[in-house]
Amino acid sequence: MNSAPLTRQAIHEELDRVRTDFHTLVTAASPEDLRRPSSGTRWTNGQLLFHMFFGYLVVLRLLPLVRLMGRLPDPVSRTFARLLEAGTRPFHMINYLSDRGAAGVIHGPRLLRWFDRTLDTLQTRLQAEPEDVLARGMHMPVHWDPYFRDWMSLAEIYHYGTQHYNHHRQQLSLNRAA
């Protein structure tokens, strides 16, 4: 989000923007576009679109973990992050292969429905989060993703999905009119 403050409203608005953009990308992509290799990844555009959605599923799964770790002493989340970090290589392989397979089943209108449901859930949960909980956080496995930092607040986890989306958005090789 560049220099804009990371507020509840800013996160909500970025999710609205991404929703509109994702719908445009998915509905405008031809079957040829979806089969074309993306730029800078081993995925096709169709697989990368699924992976962009998957980033928000990761956020959804991280929320309870970050809420829990944010209540525990700092060394607990630091140790947990180190354990996750030890599994970086298998994580990357599973991440790559699962998105390849899932994109063959979840695409087009189904992908848009799942995307909308996920963003609706994130926006609803974001609105319900108490301010003090949004400020709590945990240590993260920094080699799992370039947008994971050593320690991230719950608000930063909500924002992470869009950072991940924006990063991969630039790697799509769809018809540039989209």
Tab-separated table of C-alpha atoms in Angstrom:
chain	number	residue	atom	x	y	z
A	1	MET	CA	0.000	0.000	0.000
A	2	ASN	CA	3.037	2.249	-0.435
A	3	SER	CA	3.011	5.024	2.154
A	4	ALA	CA	-0.724	4.932	2.926
A	5	PRO	CA	-1.455	3.972	6.529
A	6	LEU	CA	-2.577	0.386	7.032
A	7	THR	CA	-6.058	1.046	8.366
A	8	ARG	CA	-9.116	-1.157	8.492
A	9	GLN	CA	-10.747	1.063	5.849
A	10	ALA	CA	-7.695	0.978	3.565
A	11	ILE	CA	-7.596	-2.831	3.710
A	12	HIS	CA	-11.337	-3.029	3.013
A	13	GLU	CA	-10.969	-0.721	0.004
A	14	GLU	CA	-8.013	-2.661	-1.407
A	15	LEU	CA	-10.075	-5.857	-1.184
A	16	ASP	CA	-12.873	-4.137	-3.124
A	17	ARG	CA	-10.379	-3.021	-5.778
A	18	VAL	CA	-8.873	-6.487	-6.087
A	19	ARG	CA	-12.323	-8.089	-6.377
A	20	THR	CA	-13.184	-5.860	-9.343
A	21	ASP	CA	-9.792	-6.440	-10.959
A	22	PHE	CA	-9.937	-10.215	-10.504
A	23	HIS	CA	-13.405	-10.416	-12.042
A	24	THR	CA	-12.147	-8.433	-15.036
A	25	LEU	CA	-9.106	-10.680	-15.458
A	26	VAL	CA	-11.003	-13.951	-15.193
A	27	THR	CA	-13.935	-12.966	-17.406
A	28	ALA	CA	-11.776	-11.357	-20.108
A	29	ALA	CA	-9.266	-14.220	-20.349
A	30	SER	CA	-9.688	-16.472	-23.353
A	31	PRO	CA	-8.947	-20.205	-23.139
A	32	GLU	CA	-5.712	-19.468	-25.030
A	33	ASP	CA	-4.800	-16.765	-22.503
A	34	LEU	CA	-5.331	-19.196	-19.640
A	35	ARG	CA	-3.110	-21.875	-21.224
A	36	ARG	CA	-0.300	-19.414	-22.016
A	37	PRO	CA	2.735	-19.519	-19.686
A	38	SER	CA	2.865	-16.671	-17.206
A	39	SER	CA	5.891	-14.413	-17.016
A	40	GLY	CA	8.482	-15.417	-14.431
A	41	THR	CA	6.687	-18.457	-12.963
A	42	ARG	CA	6.281	-22.107	-13.919
A	43	TRP	CA	2.484	-21.712	-13.906
A	44	THR	CA	0.188	-20.977	-16.797
A	45	ASN	CA	-1.951	-17.846	-16.518
A	46	GLY	CA	-4.900	-19.991	-15.409
A	47	GLN	CA	-2.820	-21.599	-12.673
A	48	LEU	CA	-1.434	-18.237	-11.612
A	49	LEU	CA	-4.958	-16.790	-11.348
A	50	PHE	CA	-5.820	-19.632	-8.993
A	51	HIS	CA	-2.620	-18.971	-7.026
A	52	MET	CA	-3.568	-15.293	-6.696
A	53	PHE	CA	-6.873	-16.418	-5.158
A	54	PHE	CA	-5.023	-18.960	-3.008
A	55	GLY	CA	-3.116	-16.125	-1.311
A	56	TYR	CA	-6.392	-14.983	0.230
A	57	LEU	CA	-7.157	-18.541	1.387
A	58	VAL	CA	-3.779	-18.478	3.140
A	59	VAL	CA	-4.799	-15.247	4.881
A	60	LEU	CA	-8.055	-16.844	6.001
A	61	ARG	CA	-6.136	-19.794	7.494
A	62	LEU	CA	-3.530	-17.562	9.135
A	63	LEU	CA	-6.025	-15.376	11.007
A	64	PRO	CA	-6.776	-17.779	13.896
A	65	LEU	CA	-3.105	-18.726	14.176
A	66	VAL	CA	-1.997	-15.082	14.396
A	67	ARG	CA	-4.766	-14.312	16.905
A	68	LEU	CA	-3.561	-17.202	19.084
A	69	MET	CA	0.164	-16.470	18.753
A	70	GLY	CA	-0.491	-12.793	19.454
A	71	ARG	CA	-1.679	-13.758	22.926
A	72	LEU	CA	1.313	-15.966	23.725
A	73	PRO	CA	4.830	-14.948	24.775
A	74	ASP	CA	7.015	-13.816	21.871
A	75	PRO	CA	9.413	-16.815	22.041
A	76	VAL	CA	6.507	-19.161	21.258
A	77	SER	CA	5.785	-17.584	17.874
A	78	ARG	CA	9.496	-17.151	17.157
A	79	THR	CA	10.049	-20.896	17.733
A	80	PHE	CA	6.975	-21.800	15.690
A	81	ALA	CA	8.193	-19.625	12.794
A	82	ARG	CA	11.576	-21.387	12.912
A	83	LEU	CA	9.851	-24.767	12.725
A	84	LEU	CA	7.840	-23.633	9.711
A	85	GLU	CA	10.984	-22.169	8.168
A	86	ALA	CA	12.621	-25.609	8.373
A	87	GLY	CA	9.899	-26.879	6.031
A	88	THR	CA	10.403	-24.218	3.367
A	89	ARG	CA	11.457	-26.578	0.566
A	90	PRO	CA	8.459	-28.954	0.929
A	91	PHE	CA	6.156	-25.933	1.384
A	92	HIS	CA	7.230	-24.492	-1.975
A	93	MET	CA	6.791	-27.818	-3.775
A	94	ILE	CA	3.335	-28.422	-2.278
A	95	ASN	CA	2.345	-24.830	-3.038
A	96	TYR	CA	3.397	-25.201	-6.678
A	97	LEU	CA	1.857	-28.607	-7.332
A	98	SER	CA	-1.410	-28.033	-5.479
A	99	ASP	CA	-2.119	-24.808	-7.376
A	100	ARG	CA	-1.425	-26.557	-10.688
A	101	GLY	CA	-3.936	-29.261	-9.876
A	102	ALA	CA	-6.578	-27.055	-8.285
A	103	ALA	CA	-6.624	-24.654	-11.236
A	104	GLY	CA	-7.830	-27.517	-13.438
A	105	VAL	CA	-10.930	-27.895	-11.279
A	106	ILE	CA	-11.554	-24.402	-9.898
A	107	HIS	CA	-11.652	-21.853	-12.697
A	108	GLY	CA	-14.034	-19.501	-14.489
A	109	PRO	CA	-17.339	-18.819	-12.682
A	110	ARG	CA	-16.498	-21.304	-9.908
A	111	LEU	CA	-13.228	-19.488	-9.207
A	112	LEU	CA	-15.080	-16.160	-9.100
A	113	ARG	CA	-17.662	-17.540	-6.635
A	114	TRP	CA	-14.948	-18.911	-4.352
A	115	PHE	CA	-12.991	-15.666	-4.632
A	116	ASP	CA	-16.040	-13.569	-3.739
A	117	ARG	CA	-16.958	-15.806	-0.799
A	118	THR	CA	-13.402	-15.629	0.528
A	119	LEU	CA	-13.187	-11.838	0.217
A	120	ASP	CA	-16.646	-11.444	1.781
A	121	THR	CA	-15.476	-13.526	4.743
A	122	LEU	CA	-12.250	-11.539	5.085
A	123	GLN	CA	-14.068	-8.207	4.958
A	124	THR	CA	-16.643	-9.353	7.516
A	125	ARG	CA	-13.964	-10.615	9.894
A	126	LEU	CA	-11.854	-7.496	9.412
A	127	GLN	CA	-14.772	-5.275	10.411
A	128	ALA	CA	-15.332	-7.341	13.572
A	129	GLU	CA	-11.700	-7.333	14.759
A	130	PRO	CA	-11.050	-5.223	17.870
A	131	GLU	CA	-8.275	-2.650	17.349
A	132	ASP	CA	-6.034	-4.213	19.985
A	133	VAL	CA	-6.296	-7.606	18.257
A	134	LEU	CA	-5.405	-6.066	14.861
A	135	ALA	CA	-2.208	-4.768	16.468
A	136	ARG	CA	-1.133	-8.160	17.844
A	137	GLY	CA	0.940	-10.457	15.694
A	138	MET	CA	3.462	-13.219	15.374
A	139	HIS	CA	6.775	-14.129	13.830
A	140	MET	CA	6.540	-15.524	10.300
A	141	PRO	CA	8.588	-17.956	8.175
A	142	VAL	CA	10.239	-15.270	6.048
A	143	HIS	CA	11.458	-17.617	3.306
A	144	TRP	CA	7.960	-18.834	2.526
A	145	ASP	CA	6.993	-15.615	0.784
A	146	PRO	CA	8.756	-12.340	-0.089
A	147	TYR	CA	6.009	-10.396	1.704
A	148	PHE	CA	6.343	-12.257	4.997
A	149	ARG	CA	8.404	-10.265	7.457
A	150	ASP	CA	9.953	-11.525	10.681
A	151	TRP	CA	7.000	-10.218	12.695
A	152	MET	CA	3.596	-9.226	11.315
A	153	SER	CA	0.496	-7.820	12.957
A	154	LEU	CA	-2.949	-9.224	12.241
A	155	ALA	CA	-3.677	-6.095	10.159
A	156	GLU	CA	-0.552	-6.822	8.098
A	157	ILE	CA	-1.752	-10.397	7.564
A	158	TYR	CA	-5.054	-9.084	6.168
A	159	HIS	CA	-3.013	-6.826	3.851
A	160	TYR	CA	-0.618	-9.605	2.850
A	161	GLY	CA	-3.184	-11.176	0.506
A	162	THR	CA	-3.243	-8.040	-1.611
A	163	GLN	CA	0.535	-7.706	-1.627
A	164	HIS	CA	0.705	-11.293	-2.892
A	165	TYR	CA	-2.046	-10.588	-5.457
A	166	ASN	CA	-0.347	-7.429	-6.764
A	167	HIS	CA	2.994	-9.214	-7.080
A	168	HIS	CA	1.571	-12.031	-9.174
A	169	ARG	CA	-0.744	-9.698	-11.108
A	170	GLN	CA	2.383	-8.342	-12.790
A	171	GLN	CA	3.396	-11.859	-13.875
A	172	LEU	CA	0.242	-12.570	-15.879
A	173	SER	CA	0.732	-12.681	-19.641
A	174	LEU	CA	-2.933	-12.293	-20.497
A	175	ASN	CA	-4.180	-10.179	-23.368
A	176	ARG	CA	-3.003	-6.785	-22.095
A	177	ALA	CA	-6.374	-5.228	-22.949
A	178	ALA	CA	-7.709	-6.907	-19.795
